[in-house]
Amino acid sequence: MKLFESPIQRRSLLVVAGATALVASMPRILRAASVDKDMRLAPAPGRVPLLGGNRPETDVWCYNSQVPGPEIRLHQGERLRVTVRDGLKQDTTVHWHGIRVPNAMDGAPYVTQPPIEPGASFVYEFTVPDAGTYWYHSHAHSSEQIGRGLSGPFIVEEPAPPAVDRDVVWLLGDYRLEPDASIAGGFDNPMEMSMAGRIGNTVTINGRVPETFAVRSGERIRLRLINGAPARIFGLEFRRHRPLVVALDGQPIAPHAPEGGRVILAPAQRIDLVLDMTGKPGSKATVADTFYKKLSYRLVDIAYTDEPPLRTTPVAPPAQLPRNTMPEPDVANARRHLVTLTGGMMSGAGMGGMMGGSGMGGMMGGSGMTRGSAMWAINGVAMPGDDMAHLKPALTLARGKSYILTIDNQTAWYHPIHLHGHSFRVITRNGESTKYREWRDTVLISPRERADIAFVADNPGDWMFHCHILDHQDGGMMAVMRVT
Ligand code: C2O
Ligand code: CU
């Protein structure tokens, strides 16, 4: 059994441990008591106008009666306390995606905490070490809980944020709605689970099917994009505009135009853009999503107001954002591990013996397939569903050491792979050095692609490592990395 430490329990343990321990930890306790923001999140059923207009509302599961959940915004280095009370009919947790929190605050059910049961509460408390664009979401029954609305934006501001006229957050959602606007059931069905995942039919920006995005000519916008969709990958074209990418997954990068003019955003990834609104007053431009060739659509129209331009001389290009606090991995001396991704449909030999097991059998039989069946594996082991913490860690890493993980996607499908508790540099793809050696917490790996990621394993604990296509995660593409 693992001892689950909440801050409260730790304090009482210190008291019984004797006077010396108590005195030594006094400053820590005092500091822990002063938080900069103290808030509540109440995951519960709700009803929201996803479609807007006079179309019917949608029954969702959401935080504080809204989709997305309330924006959490702090300054770098501040401390947050969030009391989460479960108002759902099932267990839940909250994960602070991309934020390097202490392990006990990470919200991985059975691994870092017991799940929060209906009616029960859990207090998360941590300091935010790095600036950037992050998000929070449920980490229990992820496919259904996030798929029904349990996510929200989490923004950490730089000490001196770059000069822009507006800081705008777009949390992109994707729902599968029935004609009556209700959310379709059938989460974690084996057919979708073994392919691209549950891609919906209704894309939302901040919980609403968007009509237009109103802008003023001449203004500079920092647009923080968050992909909160369960499975959909976005490829956004800002037609007649030249967005510059300034951060990936919250981490600064040299400002540059996206490759091929398209902003690729896989589930759980974030991208900060600097967008200069160079159109004329009264004009319009389309933001299109063209990622899936046969499923291109207009996401939203940028609509210029009739106001005169905010400025007439162009603004200087944006400077690179100040770097965050991750230690630099020692790539030359790093220890190496191979991480294979296998499973799914049409993946050939990469499936190994796994698909001969219960997963495929159940699928072929058309029945007997229950949620959490093993369709996918990491290093040959499937971790379907949340209650799998008894499985051995896939890798045990020495605290403070540098590592390079070669993630080898042997499947026919895309996988956005997320490591908890750390950010890593993506240093090679298919053996070629990457141009920017970008920091990420979620790396999109194409079918049959291999990517090397490098990082210092500096955050002790058991950390989830999984695909963020949520039915792939539920279908087994999840593992634990232990840092000790
Ligand atoms: Cu965004 Cu394991 O999570
Ligand atoms: Cu996947």
Short mmCIF file of C-alpha atoms and ligand atoms in Angstrom, two decimals:
data_model
loop_
_atom_site.label_atom_id
_atom_site.label_comp_id
_atom_site.label_asym_id
_atom_site.label_seq_id
_atom_site.Cartn_x
_atom_site.Cartn_y
_atom_site.Cartn_z
CA MET A 1 0.00 0.00 0.00
CA LYS A 2 1.17 3.47 -0.73
CA LEU A 3 0.89 6.17 1.87
CA PHE A 4 -1.10 9.03 0.44
CA GLU A 5 0.19 12.26 1.86
CA SER A 6 -2.04 15.27 1.91
CA PRO A 7 -0.57 18.45 3.41
CA ILE A 8 -2.78 17.97 6.46
CA GLN A 9 -1.58 14.45 7.06
CA ARG A 10 1.99 15.55 6.65
CA ARG A 11 1.55 18.21 9.29
CA SER A 12 0.13 15.81 11.83
CA LEU A 13 2.91 13.33 11.09
CA LEU A 14 5.42 16.05 11.82
CA VAL A 15 3.82 16.72 15.16
CA VAL A 16 4.13 13.13 16.30
CA ALA A 17 7.63 12.93 14.88
CA GLY A 18 8.82 15.13 17.75
CA ALA A 19 9.90 18.62 18.56
CA THR A 20 13.01 18.76 16.39
CA ALA A 21 11.16 17.91 13.23
CA LEU A 22 8.44 20.36 14.12
CA VAL A 23 10.80 23.27 14.66
CA ALA A 24 12.75 22.46 11.53
CA SER A 25 9.63 22.54 9.40
CA MET A 26 8.01 25.60 10.91
CA PRO A 27 8.94 28.02 8.14
CA ARG A 28 7.58 25.57 5.60
CA ILE A 29 4.26 25.25 7.38
CA LEU A 30 3.95 29.00 7.70
CA ARG A 31 4.72 29.47 4.05
CA ALA A 32 2.27 26.77 3.06
CA ALA A 33 -0.43 28.59 4.97
CA SER A 34 -0.12 31.76 2.94
CA VAL A 35 -1.56 31.26 -0.48
CA ASP A 36 -2.03 33.92 -3.13
CA LYS A 37 -5.25 32.44 -4.41
CA ASP A 38 -7.69 30.21 -2.57
CA MET A 39 -10.54 28.84 -4.63
CA ARG A 40 -13.05 26.07 -5.04
CA LEU A 41 -13.80 23.82 -7.94
CA ALA A 42 -17.06 21.95 -7.93
CA PRO A 43 -17.22 19.26 -10.62
CA ALA A 44 -20.90 18.46 -11.12
CA PRO A 45 -23.58 18.05 -13.77
CA GLY A 46 -24.62 21.31 -15.40
CA ARG A 47 -26.40 22.71 -18.41
CA VAL A 48 -24.76 25.12 -20.83
CA PRO A 49 -25.47 26.69 -24.26
CA LEU A 50 -22.69 24.99 -26.26
CA LEU A 51 -24.50 25.72 -29.53
CA GLY A 52 -25.61 29.21 -28.54
CA GLY A 53 -28.36 31.21 -30.21
CA ASN A 54 -31.81 29.78 -29.62
CA ARG A 55 -30.63 26.20 -30.01
CA PRO A 56 -31.16 23.82 -27.10
CA GLU A 57 -28.74 23.73 -24.20
CA THR A 58 -26.54 20.73 -23.46
CA ASP A 59 -26.30 18.66 -20.30
CA VAL A 60 -22.62 18.54 -19.39
CA TRP A 61 -20.35 17.70 -16.48
CA CYS A 62 -18.46 20.83 -15.57
CA TYR A 63 -16.61 22.90 -12.98
CA ASN A 64 -18.59 25.60 -11.16
CA SER A 65 -21.54 25.31 -13.58
CA GLN A 66 -19.55 26.51 -16.58
CA VAL A 67 -17.76 25.16 -19.66
CA PRO A 68 -14.86 25.55 -19.69
CA GLY A 69 -14.23 25.76 -15.95
CA PRO A 70 -13.21 29.13 -14.48
CA GLU A 71 -9.91 30.52 -15.74
CA ILE A 72 -7.20 30.23 -13.11
CA ARG A 73 -4.66 33.04 -13.52
CA LEU A 74 -1.62 33.53 -11.31
CA HIS A 75 1.77 35.19 -11.46
CA GLN A 76 4.83 33.02 -11.76
CA GLY A 77 5.95 31.85 -8.31
CA GLU A 78 2.58 32.34 -6.65
CA ARG A 79 0.87 29.71 -4.55
CA LEU A 80 -2.58 28.31 -5.20
CA ARG A 81 -4.98 26.36 -3.05
CA VAL A 82 -7.97 24.66 -4.67
CA THR A 83 -10.58 22.74 -2.75
CA VAL A 84 -12.27 20.27 -5.06
CA ARG A 85 -15.60 18.82 -3.99
CA ASP A 86 -16.93 16.00 -6.11
CA GLY A 87 -20.53 16.62 -7.09
CA LEU A 88 -20.55 13.90 -9.76
CA LYS A 89 -21.94 10.40 -9.37
CA GLN A 90 -18.47 8.94 -9.90
CA ASP A 91 -14.90 9.40 -8.66
CA THR A 92 -12.83 12.28 -9.95
CA THR A 93 -9.49 14.07 -9.56
CA VAL A 94 -8.01 17.26 -11.02
CA HIS A 95 -4.72 17.28 -12.94
CA TRP A 96 -2.84 20.54 -13.59
CA HIS A 97 -1.59 19.73 -17.04
CA GLY A 98 1.97 20.90 -17.71
CA ILE A 99 2.55 22.51 -14.33
CA ARG A 100 5.48 20.97 -12.48
CA VAL A 101 3.75 20.39 -9.17
CA PRO A 102 4.89 18.16 -6.29
CA ASN A 103 3.82 14.57 -6.94
CA ALA A 104 1.12 14.45 -4.26
CA MET A 105 -0.67 17.38 -5.97
CA ASP A 106 -0.67 15.89 -9.47
CA GLY A 107 -4.16 14.42 -9.47
CA ALA A 108 -3.38 10.98 -10.89
CA PRO A 109 -5.93 8.64 -9.31
CA TYR A 110 -4.51 5.64 -7.41
CA VAL A 111 -0.99 6.80 -8.26
CA THR A 112 -0.62 10.15 -6.48
CA GLN A 113 -3.87 10.19 -4.49
CA PRO A 114 -6.95 8.09 -3.88
CA PRO A 115 -9.70 9.28 -6.23
CA ILE A 116 -12.09 11.84 -4.77
CA GLU A 117 -15.36 10.04 -4.14
CA PRO A 118 -18.81 11.53 -4.73
CA GLY A 119 -19.50 14.03 -1.96
CA ALA A 120 -15.88 14.03 -0.77
CA SER A 121 -13.26 16.78 -1.08
CA PHE A 122 -9.55 17.07 -1.71
CA VAL A 123 -7.34 20.11 -1.25
CA TYR A 124 -4.69 20.78 -3.87
CA GLU A 125 -2.01 23.27 -2.94
CA PHE A 126 1.11 24.16 -4.88
CA THR A 127 3.34 26.91 -6.20
CA VAL A 128 3.52 27.57 -9.94
CA PRO A 129 7.22 27.53 -10.89
CA ASP A 130 6.92 28.51 -14.55
CA ALA A 131 5.04 31.08 -16.60
CA GLY A 132 2.93 29.98 -19.53
CA THR A 133 -0.34 28.61 -20.84
CA TYR A 134 -1.56 25.46 -19.10
CA TRP A 135 -4.90 23.83 -18.34
CA TYR A 136 -6.58 21.67 -15.76
CA HIS A 137 -8.85 18.71 -16.27
CA SER A 138 -10.26 15.61 -14.68
CA HIS A 139 -7.92 12.63 -14.64
CA ALA A 140 -10.47 9.96 -13.70
CA HIS A 141 -12.50 8.19 -16.39
CA SER A 142 -10.76 10.80 -18.56
CA SER A 143 -12.42 10.06 -21.86
CA GLU A 144 -15.93 10.59 -20.54
CA GLN A 145 -15.23 13.23 -17.85
CA ILE A 146 -13.22 15.51 -20.13
CA GLY A 147 -15.48 14.58 -23.04
CA ARG A 148 -18.46 15.90 -21.07
CA GLY A 149 -16.80 19.19 -20.19
CA LEU A 150 -14.47 18.88 -17.19
CA SER A 151 -11.57 21.15 -18.13
CA GLY A 152 -10.48 24.77 -17.80
CA PRO A 153 -7.64 27.17 -18.66
CA PHE A 154 -4.73 27.81 -16.27
CA ILE A 155 -2.57 30.83 -17.09
CA VAL A 156 0.66 31.77 -15.34
CA GLU A 157 1.83 35.28 -16.16
CA GLU A 158 5.45 36.28 -16.61
CA PRO A 159 6.82 38.81 -14.09
CA ALA A 160 6.89 41.30 -16.98
CA PRO A 161 4.44 40.09 -19.63
CA PRO A 162 5.24 41.12 -23.20
CA ALA A 163 3.49 44.21 -24.52
CA VAL A 164 0.31 43.28 -26.37
CA ASP A 165 -3.01 45.01 -26.71
CA ARG A 166 -5.01 41.97 -25.65
CA ASP A 167 -4.30 38.63 -24.02
CA VAL A 168 -6.90 36.16 -25.31
CA VAL A 169 -7.41 32.50 -24.36
CA TRP A 170 -9.10 30.01 -26.70
CA LEU A 171 -9.77 26.68 -25.08
CA LEU A 172 -10.79 24.51 -28.02
CA GLY A 173 -13.32 21.80 -27.26
CA ASP A 174 -14.83 19.05 -29.37
CA TYR A 175 -18.14 17.38 -28.58
CA ARG A 176 -20.23 14.76 -30.27
CA LEU A 177 -23.75 16.09 -30.12
CA GLU A 178 -27.03 14.45 -31.05
CA PRO A 179 -29.57 16.51 -33.03
CA ASP A 180 -31.19 17.54 -29.73
CA ALA A 181 -27.80 18.98 -28.60
CA SER A 182 -27.28 16.27 -25.99
CA ILE A 183 -23.86 14.63 -25.75
CA ALA A 184 -23.82 11.25 -27.49
CA GLY A 185 -22.92 8.25 -25.38
CA GLY A 186 -20.65 5.46 -26.53
CA PHE A 187 -17.45 6.68 -24.91
CA ASP A 188 -14.54 4.27 -25.19
CA ASN A 189 -16.14 2.15 -27.89
CA PRO A 190 -13.64 -0.35 -29.28
CA MET A 191 -13.86 0.76 -32.90
CA GLU A 192 -12.89 4.37 -32.28
CA MET A 193 -10.59 3.45 -29.46
CA SER A 194 -8.48 1.35 -31.79
CA MET A 195 -8.29 4.10 -34.43
CA ALA A 196 -8.11 7.91 -34.22
CA GLY A 197 -10.19 8.17 -31.04
CA ARG A 198 -13.50 9.90 -30.41
CA ILE A 199 -13.54 12.84 -32.77
CA GLY A 200 -16.71 14.86 -32.29
CA ASN A 201 -18.95 16.89 -34.58
CA THR A 202 -19.06 20.20 -32.70
CA VAL A 203 -15.96 22.29 -32.14
CA THR A 204 -16.19 25.00 -29.50
CA ILE A 205 -14.06 27.97 -28.48
CA ASN A 206 -14.35 28.58 -24.74
CA GLY A 207 -17.42 26.34 -24.56
CA ARG A 208 -19.43 27.94 -27.36
CA VAL A 209 -19.73 27.29 -31.08
CA PRO A 210 -18.19 30.56 -32.26
CA GLU A 211 -19.73 32.95 -34.73
CA THR A 212 -17.09 35.61 -35.10
CA PHE A 213 -14.04 36.82 -33.22
CA ALA A 214 -14.17 40.61 -33.09
CA VAL A 215 -10.88 42.46 -33.45
CA ARG A 216 -9.72 45.99 -34.09
CA SER A 217 -7.46 46.81 -36.99
CA GLY A 218 -3.87 47.43 -35.88
CA GLU A 219 -4.05 45.66 -32.54
CA ARG A 220 -1.58 43.00 -31.40
CA ILE A 221 -3.10 39.99 -29.70
CA ARG A 222 -1.44 37.27 -27.68
CA LEU A 223 -3.62 34.29 -28.50
CA ARG A 224 -3.24 31.38 -26.11
CA LEU A 225 -4.57 28.23 -27.80
CA ILE A 226 -5.35 25.19 -25.65
CA ASN A 227 -6.48 21.93 -27.23
CA GLY A 228 -8.93 20.55 -24.70
CA ALA A 229 -10.47 18.07 -27.16
CA PRO A 230 -10.53 14.37 -26.30
CA ALA A 231 -9.05 13.27 -29.63
CA ARG A 232 -9.19 15.93 -32.33
CA ILE A 233 -5.94 17.34 -33.69
CA PHE A 234 -6.24 20.88 -35.07
CA GLY A 235 -4.35 22.36 -38.02
CA LEU A 236 -5.32 26.03 -37.94
CA GLU A 237 -4.85 28.42 -40.84
CA PHE A 238 -5.27 32.09 -39.99
CA ARG A 239 -5.99 33.16 -43.53
CA ARG A 240 -4.49 36.50 -44.62
CA HIS A 241 -2.65 36.78 -41.29
CA ARG A 242 0.86 35.91 -40.15
CA PRO A 243 0.73 34.45 -36.68
CA LEU A 244 4.05 33.98 -34.88
CA VAL A 245 4.51 31.09 -32.48
CA VAL A 246 6.08 32.37 -29.25
CA ALA A 247 5.50 29.45 -26.86
CA LEU A 248 4.73 25.73 -27.06
CA ASP A 249 3.09 24.00 -24.10
CA GLY A 250 3.74 27.15 -22.06
CA GLN A 251 7.47 27.17 -22.81
CA PRO A 252 9.07 30.07 -24.71
CA ILE A 253 10.49 29.44 -28.17
CA ALA A 254 12.17 31.77 -30.69
CA PRO A 255 9.26 33.59 -32.37
CA HIS A 256 8.65 31.99 -35.76
CA ALA A 257 5.98 31.43 -38.38
CA PRO A 258 4.37 27.99 -38.06
CA GLU A 259 5.66 25.45 -40.55
CA GLY A 260 3.59 25.45 -43.72
CA GLY A 261 1.55 28.33 -42.31
CA ARG A 262 -0.50 25.92 -40.22
CA VAL A 263 -0.69 25.83 -36.44
CA ILE A 264 -0.76 22.14 -35.45
CA LEU A 265 -2.26 21.56 -32.04
CA ALA A 266 -2.69 18.00 -30.76
CA PRO A 267 -4.85 17.12 -27.75
CA ALA A 268 -3.52 18.72 -24.54
CA GLN A 269 -0.97 20.86 -26.38
CA ARG A 270 -0.91 24.63 -26.10
CA ILE A 271 0.49 27.26 -28.43
CA ASP A 272 0.90 30.97 -27.72
CA LEU A 273 0.67 33.09 -30.84
CA VAL A 274 1.37 36.75 -31.40
CA LEU A 275 -1.19 37.85 -33.94
CA ASP A 276 -0.99 41.28 -35.52
CA MET A 277 -4.39 42.31 -36.80
CA THR A 278 -3.33 43.68 -40.15
CA GLY A 279 -6.73 43.63 -41.88
CA LYS A 280 -8.78 46.71 -42.75
CA PRO A 281 -11.62 48.00 -40.57
CA GLY A 282 -14.83 46.21 -41.49
CA SER A 283 -13.06 43.30 -43.22
CA LYS A 284 -13.26 39.59 -42.46
CA ALA A 285 -10.86 36.66 -42.51
CA THR A 286 -11.36 32.97 -41.86
CA VAL A 287 -9.65 30.71 -39.38
CA ALA A 288 -9.94 27.25 -40.93
CA ASP A 289 -9.05 23.86 -39.48
CA THR A 290 -7.60 21.71 -42.25
CA PHE A 291 -5.84 19.00 -40.24
CA TYR A 292 -7.95 16.07 -41.47
CA LYS A 293 -7.98 16.40 -45.25
CA LYS A 294 -11.58 15.36 -45.75
CA LEU A 295 -12.90 17.18 -42.71
CA SER A 296 -11.79 20.78 -43.27
CA TYR A 297 -14.13 23.39 -41.88
CA ARG A 298 -14.29 27.04 -40.94
CA LEU A 299 -13.58 27.35 -37.23
CA VAL A 300 -14.42 31.04 -36.89
CA ASP A 301 -14.33 34.30 -38.80
CA ILE A 302 -12.13 37.11 -37.60
CA ALA A 303 -14.37 40.17 -37.91
CA TYR A 304 -12.78 43.60 -37.91
CA THR A 305 -14.79 46.34 -36.28
CA ASP A 306 -15.32 49.62 -38.11
CA GLU A 307 -13.13 51.51 -35.65
CA PRO A 308 -10.11 53.25 -37.18
CA PRO A 309 -6.84 51.28 -36.85
CA LEU A 310 -5.36 51.31 -33.36
CA ARG A 311 -2.02 52.20 -34.87
CA THR A 312 -0.77 52.76 -38.37
CA THR A 313 2.93 51.98 -38.05
CA PRO A 314 3.74 48.27 -37.69
CA VAL A 315 4.90 47.08 -34.28
CA ALA A 316 8.38 45.59 -33.87
CA PRO A 317 8.46 41.78 -33.96
CA PRO A 318 7.90 40.22 -30.54
CA ALA A 319 10.94 39.41 -28.42
CA GLN A 320 11.48 35.89 -27.11
CA LEU A 321 9.73 35.33 -23.77
CA PRO A 322 11.98 34.87 -20.71
CA ARG A 323 12.97 31.26 -20.17
CA ASN A 324 11.39 29.16 -17.47
CA THR A 325 13.07 27.28 -14.63
CA MET A 326 13.61 23.74 -15.98
CA PRO A 327 17.16 22.45 -15.62
CA GLU A 328 18.97 21.92 -18.92
CA PRO A 329 19.45 18.20 -19.71
CA ASP A 330 23.03 17.06 -20.28
CA VAL A 331 22.34 15.46 -23.65
CA ALA A 332 25.90 14.22 -24.23
CA ASN A 333 25.91 12.18 -21.02
CA ALA A 334 22.24 11.35 -20.74
CA ARG A 335 21.04 7.82 -20.03
CA ARG A 336 18.90 6.39 -22.79
CA HIS A 337 15.72 4.35 -22.80
CA LEU A 338 13.49 3.09 -25.57
CA VAL A 339 9.74 3.55 -25.20
CA THR A 340 7.63 1.68 -27.75
CA LEU A 341 4.03 2.46 -28.62
CA THR A 342 2.09 -0.46 -30.05
CA GLY A 343 -1.47 -1.54 -30.76
CA GLY A 344 -4.53 -0.28 -32.59
CA MET A 345 -5.96 -1.20 -35.95
CA MET A 346 -3.82 -1.75 -39.03
CA SER A 347 -0.60 -1.50 -37.11
CA GLY A 348 0.84 -4.74 -38.45
CA ALA A 349 3.71 -6.42 -36.70
CA GLY A 350 3.90 -3.58 -34.22
CA MET A 351 0.90 -5.03 -32.46
CA GLY A 352 2.98 -7.93 -31.22
CA GLY A 353 1.07 -10.61 -29.46
CA MET A 354 -1.08 -8.15 -27.63
CA MET A 355 -3.99 -8.00 -29.98
CA GLY A 356 -4.44 -11.72 -29.79
CA GLY A 357 -5.62 -11.17 -26.24
CA SER A 358 -8.89 -10.05 -24.80
CA GLY A 359 -8.91 -6.70 -26.59
CA MET A 360 -9.19 -7.92 -30.16
CA GLY A 361 -11.19 -10.97 -29.19
CA GLY A 362 -13.81 -8.83 -27.56
CA MET A 363 -13.83 -6.50 -30.48
CA MET A 364 -14.25 -9.18 -33.10
CA GLY A 365 -17.00 -10.79 -31.11
CA GLY A 366 -18.81 -7.47 -31.07
CA SER A 367 -19.50 -7.86 -27.38
CA GLY A 368 -17.74 -8.59 -24.18
CA MET A 369 -15.62 -5.49 -24.72
CA THR A 370 -15.82 -3.42 -21.59
CA ARG A 371 -14.39 0.03 -20.98
CA GLY A 372 -10.75 -0.09 -20.17
CA SER A 373 -9.91 -3.00 -22.42
CA ALA A 374 -6.34 -3.27 -23.64
CA MET A 375 -6.00 -1.98 -27.18
CA TRP A 376 -2.70 -0.17 -26.85
CA ALA A 377 0.54 -0.66 -24.97
CA ILE A 378 3.69 1.14 -23.87
CA ASN A 379 6.76 -1.10 -23.83
CA GLY A 380 4.45 -4.06 -24.32
CA VAL A 381 2.32 -3.39 -21.26
CA ALA A 382 -1.23 -2.01 -21.36
CA MET A 383 -2.57 0.08 -18.49
CA PRO A 384 -6.28 0.25 -19.30
CA GLY A 385 -8.41 2.38 -17.00
CA ASP A 386 -7.42 4.26 -13.86
CA ASP A 387 -7.09 1.50 -11.28
CA MET A 388 -3.86 0.02 -12.61
CA ALA A 389 -1.38 1.47 -10.16
CA HIS A 390 -0.31 -2.01 -9.10
CA LEU A 391 1.54 -2.34 -12.40
CA LYS A 392 5.27 -1.87 -12.12
CA PRO A 393 6.69 1.43 -13.38
CA ALA A 394 7.68 1.20 -17.04
CA LEU A 395 10.91 3.03 -16.17
CA THR A 396 12.65 4.00 -12.96
CA LEU A 397 14.75 7.13 -13.32
CA ALA A 398 17.41 8.44 -10.94
CA ARG A 399 16.55 11.81 -9.51
CA GLY A 400 18.70 14.62 -10.88
CA LYS A 401 20.01 12.62 -13.85
CA SER A 402 19.53 13.51 -17.51
CA TYR A 403 17.58 11.14 -19.73
CA ILE A 404 16.84 10.72 -23.39
CA LEU A 405 13.74 8.68 -24.14
CA THR A 406 13.33 7.43 -27.68
CA ILE A 407 9.60 7.19 -28.25
CA ASP A 408 9.02 4.77 -31.08
CA ASN A 409 5.52 4.89 -32.51
CA GLN A 410 5.08 1.50 -34.15
CA THR A 411 1.40 2.10 -34.81
CA ALA A 412 -0.55 3.47 -37.76
CA TRP A 413 -1.97 6.34 -35.67
CA TYR A 414 -1.02 9.71 -34.19
CA HIS A 415 -0.28 9.82 -30.47
CA PRO A 416 0.21 13.00 -28.42
CA ILE A 417 2.35 11.67 -25.58
CA HIS A 418 2.32 13.52 -22.25
CA LEU A 419 4.73 13.17 -19.35
CA HIS A 420 3.53 14.45 -15.99
CA GLY A 421 5.69 16.47 -13.59
CA HIS A 422 8.33 17.50 -16.14
CA SER A 423 8.88 19.42 -19.35
CA PHE A 424 11.26 17.94 -21.90
CA ARG A 425 13.08 19.07 -25.01
CA VAL A 426 12.13 17.37 -28.27
CA ILE A 427 15.63 16.93 -29.71
CA THR A 428 15.23 14.61 -32.71
CA ARG A 429 12.53 13.21 -34.98
CA ASN A 430 13.36 10.12 -37.01
CA GLY A 431 17.01 10.73 -36.17
CA GLU A 432 17.08 14.32 -37.46
CA SER A 433 17.74 17.16 -35.04
CA THR A 434 14.72 19.36 -34.51
CA LYS A 435 15.10 22.99 -35.50
CA TYR A 436 14.10 24.55 -32.20
CA ARG A 437 14.81 21.75 -29.66
CA GLU A 438 11.48 22.89 -28.24
CA TRP A 439 10.39 22.36 -24.65
CA ARG A 440 7.11 20.50 -24.41
CA ASP A 441 5.06 18.43 -22.02
CA THR A 442 3.05 16.74 -24.78
CA VAL A 443 4.72 15.62 -27.99
CA LEU A 444 2.74 14.60 -31.08
CA ILE A 445 4.25 11.52 -32.68
CA SER A 446 3.13 10.70 -36.20
CA PRO A 447 2.42 7.14 -37.39
CA ARG A 448 5.68 5.12 -37.49
CA GLU A 449 7.65 8.13 -36.25
CA ARG A 450 10.39 8.06 -33.64
CA ALA A 451 11.20 11.08 -31.45
CA ASP A 452 13.88 11.63 -28.83
CA ILE A 453 12.98 13.71 -25.81
CA ALA A 454 15.51 14.91 -23.24
CA PHE A 455 15.01 16.10 -19.69
CA VAL A 456 16.37 16.05 -16.18
CA ALA A 457 14.35 13.72 -13.94
CA ASP A 458 14.28 16.27 -11.14
CA ASN A 459 10.79 15.82 -9.72
CA PRO A 460 10.54 12.79 -7.41
CA GLY A 461 7.52 10.51 -7.48
CA ASP A 462 5.46 8.28 -9.73
CA TRP A 463 4.41 10.15 -12.86
CA MET A 464 1.88 9.21 -15.50
CA PHE A 465 3.13 8.96 -19.06
CA HIS A 466 0.37 8.49 -21.58
CA CYS A 467 -1.30 9.26 -24.85
CA HIS A 468 -3.64 12.26 -24.57
CA ILE A 469 -6.12 10.86 -27.07
CA LEU A 470 -8.30 9.93 -24.17
CA ASP A 471 -9.74 6.72 -25.49
CA HIS A 472 -6.20 5.57 -26.29
CA GLN A 473 -5.29 6.38 -22.68
CA ASP A 474 -8.31 4.45 -21.41
CA GLY A 475 -7.44 1.71 -23.88
CA GLY A 476 -4.06 1.04 -22.30
CA MET A 477 -1.59 3.60 -23.69
CA MET A 478 -0.51 4.73 -20.27
CA ALA A 479 2.41 3.92 -18.00
CA VAL A 480 4.14 5.15 -14.87
CA MET A 481 7.63 6.66 -14.77
CA ARG A 482 9.16 6.55 -11.31
CA VAL A 483 11.69 9.21 -10.34
CA THR A 484 13.52 8.20 -7.22
CU1 C2O B 1 -3.53 16.23 -19.40
CU2 C2O B 1 -2.30 12.76 -17.67
O1 C2O B 1 -2.97 14.52 -18.50
CU CU B 2 -2.74 7.65 -28.78
#
